[in-house]
Amino acid sequence: MNHYKQSPSVTPDYKKIYSDLVDMKYPEKKHECEKILSKKNLSAFDVIEINRIIFSYSQNIKANQSHRSYNKETIYKILEYQKKNYLNNTQLALHFKLSRNTVAKWKSLFNI
């Protein structure tokens, strides 16, 4: 019986994916995405931001929203964004296309 060792979690090369996407399909948005794509590695927060820039929210975002997951680092960045921009939970939820309950839960879990 062959037992395969599971490799550590491998994340996609988001920088390459989004660079190609912008170059091939959305060249008019290249200038807006330059700052994010110039980073060495893209965080989950960067991926959210570049998605927001490239795709309009009318393109099936509601259907895909239930399949998103966030790591602690990204949650902290989202909550820091809220503090920095003086947003309430509703405004933050609308900006990142989240549920207000999700934002409230994160704030209680991380005591922010």
GROMACS .gro file of C-alpha atoms in nm:
model
  112
    1MET     CA    1   0.000   0.000   0.000
    2ASN     CA    2   0.144   0.336  -0.099
    3HIS     CA    3   0.114   0.610   0.157
    4TYR     CA    4   0.178   0.953   0.025
    5LYS     CA    5   0.305   1.217   0.256
    6GLN     CA    6   0.088   1.522   0.235
    7SER     CA    7   0.292   1.826   0.140
    8PRO     CA    8   0.261   2.143   0.345
    9SER     CA    9  -0.015   2.372   0.233
   10VAL     CA   10   0.081   2.518  -0.099
   11THR     CA   11  -0.075   2.847  -0.192
   12PRO     CA   12  -0.127   2.951  -0.550
   13ASP     CA   13   0.107   3.209  -0.700
   14TYR     CA   14  -0.147   3.491  -0.684
   15LYS     CA   15   0.102   3.746  -0.812
   16LYS     CA   16   0.153   3.551  -1.135
   17ILE     CA   17  -0.218   3.476  -1.172
   18TYR     CA   18  -0.329   3.836  -1.129
   19SER     CA   19  -0.042   3.979  -1.334
   20ASP     CA   20  -0.140   3.758  -1.626
   21LEU     CA   21  -0.508   3.837  -1.577
   22VAL     CA   22  -0.447   4.211  -1.579
   23ASP     CA   23  -0.211   4.192  -1.879
   24MET     CA   24  -0.441   3.975  -2.089
   25LYS     CA   25  -0.797   4.071  -1.996
   26TYR     CA   26  -0.790   4.403  -1.809
   27PRO     CA   27  -0.497   4.612  -1.940
   28GLU     CA   28  -0.693   4.930  -1.865
   29LYS     CA   29  -0.673   4.849  -1.492
   30LYS     CA   30  -0.298   4.783  -1.492
   31HIS     CA   31  -0.213   5.123  -1.344
   32GLU     CA   32  -0.456   5.074  -1.053
   33CYS     CA   33  -0.314   4.729  -0.974
   34GLU     CA   34   0.054   4.823  -1.007
   35LYS     CA   35   0.111   4.901  -0.639
   36ILE     CA   36  -0.029   4.569  -0.520
   37LEU     CA   37   0.134   4.361  -0.794
   38SER     CA   38   0.475   4.515  -0.725
   39LYS     CA   39   0.490   4.338  -0.387
   40LYS     CA   40   0.707   4.029  -0.356
   41ASN     CA   41   0.426   3.815  -0.211
   42LEU     CA   42   0.055   3.888  -0.206
   43SER     CA   43  -0.131   3.840   0.121
   44ALA     CA   44  -0.495   3.737   0.139
   45PHE     CA   45  -0.581   4.103   0.204
   46ASP     CA   46  -0.398   4.202  -0.117
   47VAL     CA   47  -0.593   3.939  -0.310
   48ILE     CA   48  -0.920   4.082  -0.178
   49GLU     CA   49  -0.815   4.434  -0.278
   50ILE     CA   50  -0.702   4.337  -0.627
   51ASN     CA   51  -1.025   4.142  -0.679
   52ARG     CA   52  -1.218   4.453  -0.580
   53ILE     CA   53  -1.021   4.661  -0.833
   54ILE     CA   54  -1.039   4.417  -1.124
   55PHE     CA   55  -1.388   4.276  -1.098
   56SER     CA   56  -1.707   4.468  -1.057
   57TYR     CA   57  -1.919   4.337  -0.773
   58SER     CA   58  -2.205   4.263  -1.008
   59GLN     CA   59  -2.012   3.962  -1.141
   60ASN     CA   60  -2.150   3.689  -0.916
   61ILE     CA   61  -1.982   3.807  -0.596
   62LYS     CA   62  -2.282   3.713  -0.383
   63ALA     CA   63  -2.262   3.350  -0.494
   64ASN     CA   64  -1.887   3.328  -0.429
   65GLN     CA   65  -1.899   3.503  -0.093
   66SER     CA   66  -2.002   3.194   0.100
   67HIS     CA   67  -1.687   3.013  -0.014
   68ARG     CA   68  -1.433   3.263   0.116
   69SER     CA   69  -1.212   3.195   0.413
   70TYR     CA   70  -0.984   3.433   0.597
   71ASN     CA   71  -0.673   3.371   0.802
   72LYS     CA   72  -0.595   3.559   1.125
   73GLU     CA   73  -0.357   3.799   0.956
   74THR     CA   74  -0.621   3.903   0.703
   75ILE     CA   75  -0.888   3.942   0.969
   76TYR     CA   76  -0.654   4.168   1.169
   77LYS     CA   77  -0.585   4.377   0.858
   78ILE     CA   78  -0.956   4.412   0.785
   79LEU     CA   79  -1.026   4.517   1.144
   80GLU     CA   80  -0.731   4.760   1.135
   81TYR     CA   81  -0.874   4.904   0.813
   82GLN     CA   82  -1.197   4.963   1.004
   83LYS     CA   83  -1.015   5.150   1.282
   84LYS     CA   84  -0.798   5.351   1.044
   85ASN     CA   85  -1.093   5.466   0.834
   86TYR     CA   86  -1.338   5.511   1.124
   87LEU     CA   87  -1.593   5.269   0.980
   88ASN     CA   88  -1.873   5.103   1.169
   89ASN     CA   89  -1.947   4.732   1.125
   90THR     CA   90  -2.207   4.794   0.855
   91GLN     CA   91  -1.977   5.013   0.647
   92LEU     CA   92  -1.691   4.764   0.678
   93ALA     CA   93  -1.919   4.476   0.582
   94LEU     CA   94  -2.038   4.662   0.273
   95HIS     CA   95  -1.683   4.754   0.170
   96PHE     CA   96  -1.549   4.397   0.191
   97LYS     CA   97  -1.879   4.226   0.101
   98LEU     CA   98  -1.905   4.053   0.438
   99SER     CA   99  -2.188   3.992   0.678
  100ARG     CA  100  -2.227   4.239   0.966
  101ASN     CA  101  -2.251   3.936   1.193
  102THR     CA  102  -1.915   3.812   1.065
  103VAL     CA  103  -1.751   4.145   1.148
  104ALA     CA  104  -1.907   4.147   1.496
  105LYS     CA  105  -1.795   3.788   1.556
  106TRP     CA  106  -1.438   3.868   1.451
  107LYS     CA  107  -1.430   4.169   1.682
  108SER     CA  108  -1.548   3.961   1.977
  109LEU     CA  109  -1.312   3.671   1.898
  110PHE     CA  110  -1.008   3.895   1.870
  111ASN     CA  111  -1.114   4.140   2.143
  112ILE     CA  112  -1.086   4.444   1.922
   0.00000   0.00000   0.00000
